[in-house]
Amino acid sequence: METTRAPAVVFNPPAFENAPTKTSRKKMWILLPLAILFGLFACAILAFHGYIAWMLARPAIAPLSSNPLLAVGLPYEDVSFTSSDGGSALNGWFIPAEGSDKVVVFSHGYGGNREELWVPLYSLAKELNNQHFNVLLFDYGYVQPNLSVTGGVRESRELQGAIDFVKHQGMKHTYVWGFSMGAGTALQTALYSKEIEAMILDSTFLLEPDTMFHNIKQQVDLPRFPSLPLIRFFFPILNGTSMEQIPYQTVKESNYAIPLFFIHGKKDVKAPYDVVELIYENQTSPRSSLWLLPEGRHELLYKANKKEYLKRTMAFWNRVSSDSY
């Protein structure tokens, strides 16, 4: 009996079933470069904001170009001392006033040194010496290449170290004249220092998030978000100090027991004058005062009106020093 074999059944899957694999591969080759580009872009953004945080704490500072004797004919002594916590080694010039036990310590601003020629400190030191005040000009630690700006955290201890130094030199009455961030540092120091008897604060700058971003935006037009959070994130990582360590809110809310003379320009684009007005409103000392110059600009107030500036500042120093005796 003859049998008939059934034909073999061969299953050939439809061609479209391979399509998902091919499509996935195509998508992968499209998405992979996009993911790489996105990653590179994100890294570039992070690196850029890290660079800003790094540079903010390391301003370019010119070397000393003169000294009190060459600049204004004042004999001086080269001096060295440490911050109050011993963490910084500092250098300066002490300008003596024979027979006087009162001293003005200058607190220079961000990006400057003990000369701060644009103020200029030599001229003010000369006038103080004429008024029979000893003078100390010194460099904050960040003038040295191995240290960074900390917005007053370390600098306040350095200023206290300068005050301790002049006390050891026999000075019985100590006053501080601060400029820009040096004025903000002076306010931080006065929160705890018992030796400061009065201060002049010219173009006061407090390093806080708003003022920091205000200054950055003048150089680079960045959006507040995510730029400000990123810079604040990188600042302590790269510089060792967090902005949360700066007592800017305490400074703005404090009533200082000593006389404060605020001098500020209404056209100051680096340190808005409303911050100074806020601090001044908290003061109850009858000797405290505020002088706002309508056309004044940051740290250029002496140059704008030398005669009136010297008249008011020297009157303040002589008044508060007379009260001390």
Short mmCIF file of C-alpha atoms in Angstrom, two decimals:
data_model
loop_
_atom_site.label_atom_id
_atom_site.label_comp_id
_atom_site.label_asym_id
_atom_site.label_seq_id
_atom_site.Cartn_x
_atom_site.Cartn_y
_atom_site.Cartn_z
CA MET A 1 0.00 0.00 0.00
CA GLU A 2 1.43 3.23 -1.04
CA THR A 3 1.37 6.03 1.48
CA THR A 4 1.48 9.72 0.76
CA ARG A 5 3.86 11.78 2.92
CA ALA A 6 2.52 15.08 4.02
CA PRO A 7 4.64 18.00 2.89
CA ALA A 8 6.99 19.42 5.55
CA VAL A 9 5.76 22.57 7.12
CA VAL A 10 8.46 25.25 7.34
CA PHE A 11 7.70 28.24 9.55
CA ASN A 12 9.17 31.45 8.34
CA PRO A 13 8.53 34.31 10.77
CA PRO A 14 7.19 37.45 9.19
CA ALA A 15 9.81 40.00 8.26
CA PHE A 16 8.21 42.68 10.43
CA GLU A 17 9.10 40.79 13.61
CA ASN A 18 12.78 41.82 13.12
CA ALA A 19 11.80 45.45 12.84
CA PRO A 20 11.72 46.26 16.57
CA THR A 21 15.35 45.15 16.95
CA LYS A 22 16.46 47.28 14.03
CA THR A 23 14.40 50.24 15.23
CA SER A 24 15.82 49.95 18.75
CA ARG A 25 19.31 49.97 17.39
CA LYS A 26 18.59 53.02 15.30
CA LYS A 27 17.13 54.81 18.33
CA MET A 28 20.14 53.83 20.39
CA TRP A 29 22.55 55.31 17.87
CA ILE A 30 20.51 58.49 17.79
CA LEU A 31 20.00 58.82 21.54
CA LEU A 32 23.54 57.91 22.56
CA PRO A 33 25.16 60.96 20.94
CA LEU A 34 22.38 63.13 22.33
CA ALA A 35 22.97 61.73 25.82
CA ILE A 36 26.71 62.34 25.46
CA LEU A 37 26.11 65.91 24.30
CA PHE A 38 23.70 66.50 27.16
CA GLY A 39 26.23 65.10 29.63
CA LEU A 40 29.00 67.29 28.23
CA PHE A 41 26.71 70.32 28.37
CA ALA A 42 25.79 69.59 32.00
CA CYS A 43 29.47 69.16 32.90
CA ALA A 44 30.28 72.44 31.18
CA ILE A 45 27.59 74.24 33.19
CA LEU A 46 28.86 72.74 36.44
CA ALA A 47 32.47 73.56 35.58
CA PHE A 48 31.56 77.13 34.64
CA HIS A 49 29.79 77.80 37.95
CA GLY A 50 32.57 76.06 39.86
CA TYR A 51 35.04 78.38 38.12
CA ILE A 52 33.00 81.41 39.20
CA ALA A 53 32.95 80.19 42.81
CA TRP A 54 36.71 79.61 42.65
CA MET A 55 37.50 83.03 41.15
CA LEU A 56 35.24 84.91 43.56
CA ALA A 57 37.48 83.81 46.42
CA ARG A 58 40.71 84.59 44.56
CA PRO A 59 40.64 88.13 43.18
CA ALA A 60 43.66 89.46 41.33
CA ILE A 61 45.58 91.71 43.73
CA ALA A 62 48.34 94.06 42.62
CA PRO A 63 51.64 93.97 44.53
CA LEU A 64 52.61 96.83 46.83
CA SER A 65 53.84 99.79 44.83
CA SER A 66 55.08 102.13 47.57
CA ASN A 67 55.14 102.67 51.34
CA PRO A 68 54.04 105.42 53.77
CA LEU A 69 57.43 107.15 53.72
CA LEU A 70 57.73 107.32 49.96
CA ALA A 71 54.05 108.07 49.35
CA VAL A 72 53.30 110.74 51.97
CA GLY A 73 56.47 111.18 54.03
CA LEU A 74 55.34 109.17 57.07
CA PRO A 75 57.95 107.15 59.01
CA TYR A 76 56.69 103.61 59.63
CA GLU A 77 57.63 100.21 60.97
CA ASP A 78 57.25 96.88 59.17
CA VAL A 79 55.24 94.64 61.49
CA SER A 80 54.09 91.03 61.56
CA PHE A 81 51.48 89.31 63.70
CA THR A 82 48.97 86.48 63.55
CA SER A 83 45.20 86.32 63.48
CA SER A 84 43.51 85.94 66.85
CA ASP A 85 43.22 82.19 66.35
CA GLY A 86 46.80 81.85 65.11
CA GLY A 87 45.67 80.57 61.71
CA SER A 88 47.02 83.40 59.56
CA ALA A 89 50.40 85.11 59.45
CA LEU A 90 49.89 88.77 58.56
CA ASN A 91 52.08 91.73 57.58
CA GLY A 92 51.56 95.45 57.81
CA TRP A 93 52.87 98.94 58.50
CA PHE A 94 52.58 100.72 61.82
CA ILE A 95 52.73 104.51 61.60
CA PRO A 96 53.45 105.98 65.04
CA ALA A 97 52.19 109.26 66.47
CA GLU A 98 54.55 110.28 69.25
CA GLY A 99 52.98 110.37 72.70
CA SER A 100 49.58 109.07 71.49
CA ASP A 101 47.82 105.94 72.75
CA LYS A 102 44.98 106.01 70.20
CA VAL A 103 45.14 104.10 66.93
CA VAL A 104 43.06 103.65 63.80
CA VAL A 105 43.29 100.22 62.16
CA PHE A 106 42.48 100.27 58.45
CA SER A 107 40.44 97.35 57.09
CA HIS A 108 40.93 97.26 53.31
CA GLY A 109 38.42 95.99 50.79
CA TYR A 110 38.06 93.02 48.44
CA GLY A 111 40.66 92.92 45.71
CA GLY A 112 42.90 95.42 47.50
CA ASN A 113 45.78 95.42 49.91
CA ARG A 114 47.07 97.73 52.65
CA GLU A 115 47.63 100.49 50.07
CA GLU A 116 44.21 100.43 48.36
CA LEU A 117 45.32 103.27 46.11
CA TRP A 118 41.86 104.10 44.74
CA VAL A 119 40.60 105.16 48.21
CA PRO A 120 43.51 106.25 48.83
CA LEU A 121 44.65 104.99 52.24
CA TYR A 122 47.98 106.85 52.24
CA SER A 123 46.22 110.22 52.20
CA LEU A 124 43.87 109.22 55.00
CA ALA A 125 46.75 107.86 57.08
CA LYS A 126 48.56 111.18 56.63
CA GLU A 127 45.54 113.14 57.84
CA LEU A 128 45.08 110.83 60.84
CA ASN A 129 48.73 111.25 61.76
CA ASN A 130 48.26 115.01 61.61
CA GLN A 131 45.39 114.56 64.07
CA HIS A 132 47.74 112.66 66.40
CA PHE A 133 46.44 109.14 65.73
CA ASN A 134 48.68 106.12 65.33
CA VAL A 135 47.78 104.09 62.23
CA LEU A 136 48.01 100.41 61.33
CA LEU A 137 47.69 99.30 57.72
CA PHE A 138 47.84 95.55 57.12
CA ASP A 139 47.06 92.96 54.47
CA TYR A 140 44.31 90.43 54.94
CA GLY A 141 45.40 86.84 54.50
CA TYR A 142 43.84 86.44 51.05
CA VAL A 143 46.43 88.84 49.65
CA GLN A 144 48.75 85.83 49.96
CA PRO A 145 48.44 83.33 47.08
CA ASN A 146 47.74 80.35 49.34
CA LEU A 147 44.64 81.81 51.01
CA SER A 148 41.19 82.68 49.68
CA VAL A 149 38.51 85.22 50.50
CA THR A 150 36.03 83.95 53.11
CA GLY A 151 33.70 86.94 53.26
CA GLY A 152 34.74 87.86 56.79
CA VAL A 153 34.80 84.42 58.42
CA ARG A 154 38.59 84.20 58.59
CA GLU A 155 39.13 87.92 57.99
CA SER A 156 37.30 88.90 61.18
CA ARG A 157 39.81 86.85 63.18
CA GLU A 158 42.61 88.53 61.24
CA LEU A 159 41.23 91.97 62.08
CA GLN A 160 40.99 90.93 65.72
CA GLY A 161 44.63 89.83 65.48
CA ALA A 162 45.53 93.33 64.25
CA ILE A 163 43.64 94.82 67.20
CA ASP A 164 45.41 92.49 69.61
CA PHE A 165 48.73 93.56 68.09
CA VAL A 166 48.21 97.29 68.62
CA LYS A 167 47.01 96.62 72.16
CA HIS A 168 50.33 94.88 72.82
CA GLN A 169 52.04 97.99 71.44
CA GLY A 170 50.50 100.04 74.24
CA MET A 171 47.50 101.44 72.39
CA LYS A 172 44.64 102.09 74.83
CA HIS A 173 42.02 103.33 72.38
CA THR A 174 41.40 101.37 69.18
CA TYR A 175 39.24 102.42 66.25
CA VAL A 176 38.58 100.74 62.89
CA TRP A 177 38.15 102.34 59.47
CA GLY A 178 36.73 99.83 57.01
CA PHE A 179 36.12 99.93 53.27
CA SER A 180 33.80 97.74 51.20
CA MET A 181 34.19 94.10 52.34
CA GLY A 182 36.65 95.41 54.92
CA ALA A 183 33.76 97.39 56.41
CA GLY A 184 31.59 94.27 56.39
CA THR A 185 34.42 92.38 58.09
CA ALA A 186 34.69 95.15 60.70
CA LEU A 187 30.99 94.78 61.51
CA GLN A 188 31.44 91.02 61.91
CA THR A 189 34.44 91.55 64.21
CA ALA A 190 32.55 94.09 66.32
CA LEU A 191 29.87 91.49 67.04
CA TYR A 192 32.23 89.95 69.59
CA SER A 193 35.29 92.21 69.98
CA LYS A 194 35.43 94.26 73.18
CA GLU A 195 38.36 96.46 72.11
CA ILE A 196 36.85 98.45 69.23
CA GLU A 197 35.58 101.82 70.48
CA ALA A 198 34.20 103.26 67.22
CA MET A 199 34.21 102.61 63.47
CA ILE A 200 33.91 104.44 60.17
CA LEU A 201 32.41 102.21 57.47
CA ASP A 202 32.87 103.38 53.89
CA SER A 203 30.89 101.63 51.11
CA THR A 204 29.96 98.70 53.36
CA PHE A 205 29.74 95.39 51.51
CA LEU A 206 28.33 92.25 53.14
CA LEU A 207 28.89 88.99 51.31
CA GLU A 208 25.41 87.50 51.23
CA PRO A 209 23.61 85.64 48.43
CA ASP A 210 21.74 88.67 47.08
CA THR A 211 24.72 91.04 46.91
CA MET A 212 26.98 88.31 45.56
CA PHE A 213 24.59 87.50 42.71
CA HIS A 214 24.02 91.23 42.14
CA ASN A 215 27.75 91.66 41.47
CA ILE A 216 28.10 88.51 39.39
CA LYS A 217 25.22 89.56 37.15
CA GLN A 218 26.98 92.82 36.36
CA GLN A 219 29.82 90.81 34.85
CA VAL A 220 27.90 87.86 33.38
CA ASP A 221 24.17 87.92 32.65
CA LEU A 222 23.19 84.67 34.37
CA PRO A 223 19.76 83.50 35.51
CA ARG A 224 19.33 83.44 39.29
CA PHE A 225 18.34 79.79 38.99
CA PRO A 226 20.28 77.56 38.69
CA SER A 227 23.33 79.87 38.85
CA LEU A 228 23.05 81.09 42.45
CA PRO A 229 22.36 77.64 43.97
CA LEU A 230 25.23 76.13 41.97
CA ILE A 231 27.72 78.83 43.01
CA ARG A 232 26.67 78.49 46.64
CA PHE A 233 27.08 74.72 46.31
CA PHE A 234 30.60 74.96 44.93
CA PHE A 235 31.81 77.83 47.16
CA PRO A 236 32.51 75.75 50.30
CA ILE A 237 33.80 72.78 48.30
CA LEU A 238 36.41 74.85 46.49
CA ASN A 239 37.13 77.51 49.11
CA GLY A 240 36.57 75.79 52.44
CA THR A 241 33.99 78.28 53.68
CA SER A 242 30.22 78.20 53.33
CA MET A 243 28.19 81.37 52.96
CA GLU A 244 26.06 80.07 55.81
CA GLN A 245 29.07 80.73 58.07
CA ILE A 246 28.96 84.45 57.30
CA PRO A 247 26.75 86.15 59.93
CA TYR A 248 25.30 88.66 57.48
CA GLN A 249 21.80 88.42 58.92
CA THR A 250 23.07 88.99 62.46
CA VAL A 251 25.03 92.03 61.27
CA LYS A 252 21.93 93.50 59.62
CA GLU A 253 19.84 93.00 62.77
CA SER A 254 22.35 94.06 65.45
CA ASN A 255 22.42 97.22 67.52
CA TYR A 256 26.09 97.97 68.14
CA ALA A 257 27.00 99.59 71.43
CA ILE A 258 29.74 101.69 69.82
CA PRO A 259 29.47 104.75 67.54
CA LEU A 260 29.32 103.89 63.84
CA PHE A 261 29.73 106.39 61.02
CA PHE A 262 28.39 104.98 57.75
CA ILE A 263 29.42 106.65 54.49
CA HIS A 264 27.81 105.38 51.31
CA GLY A 265 27.01 106.42 47.78
CA LYS A 266 23.54 106.21 46.31
CA LYS A 267 25.08 105.24 42.98
CA ASP A 268 27.04 102.37 44.47
CA VAL A 269 26.40 99.49 42.06
CA LYS A 270 28.42 96.95 44.07
CA ALA A 271 26.87 97.41 47.50
CA PRO A 272 23.32 98.82 47.38
CA TYR A 273 22.85 101.53 50.00
CA ASP A 274 19.56 100.14 51.30
CA VAL A 275 21.53 97.48 53.24
CA VAL A 276 23.44 100.23 55.06
CA GLU A 277 20.24 102.11 55.75
CA LEU A 278 18.79 98.96 57.29
CA ILE A 279 21.81 98.48 59.57
CA TYR A 280 21.84 102.14 60.54
CA GLU A 281 18.15 102.09 61.49
CA ASN A 282 18.98 99.52 64.19
CA GLN A 283 21.55 101.73 65.90
CA THR A 284 20.74 103.59 69.09
CA SER A 285 24.12 105.16 69.91
CA PRO A 286 23.71 108.95 69.78
CA ARG A 287 27.15 109.17 68.15
CA SER A 288 26.21 106.95 65.20
CA SER A 289 25.41 108.64 61.89
CA LEU A 290 24.85 108.00 58.18
CA TRP A 291 26.11 110.16 55.33
CA LEU A 292 24.63 109.26 51.93
CA LEU A 293 26.20 110.92 48.90
CA PRO A 294 23.65 111.25 46.04
CA GLU A 295 26.30 110.86 43.34
CA GLY A 296 28.67 108.66 45.33
CA ARG A 297 30.12 105.46 43.89
CA HIS A 298 31.72 102.45 45.52
CA GLU A 299 34.88 103.37 47.47
CA LEU A 300 35.27 106.61 45.49
CA LEU A 301 33.63 108.82 48.09
CA TYR A 302 36.81 110.51 49.32
CA LYS A 303 37.83 111.38 45.77
CA ALA A 304 34.35 112.74 45.03
CA ASN A 305 34.48 115.35 47.80
CA LYS A 306 37.84 115.38 49.58
CA LYS A 307 37.30 118.50 51.68
CA GLU A 308 33.90 117.46 53.06
CA TYR A 309 34.99 113.84 53.49
CA LEU A 310 38.00 114.82 55.61
CA LYS A 311 36.00 117.36 57.56
CA ARG A 312 33.33 114.83 58.57
CA THR A 313 35.60 111.85 59.20
CA MET A 314 38.19 113.74 61.25
CA ALA A 315 35.41 115.41 63.25
CA PHE A 316 34.03 111.94 64.03
CA TRP A 317 37.41 110.57 65.13
CA ASN A 318 38.19 113.56 67.31
CA ARG A 319 34.73 113.46 68.87
CA VAL A 320 34.75 109.78 69.75
CA SER A 321 38.37 109.88 70.94
CA SER A 322 37.55 112.82 73.20
CA ASP A 323 34.71 110.78 74.69
CA SER A 324 37.21 108.06 75.56
CA TYR A 325 39.20 110.25 77.90
#
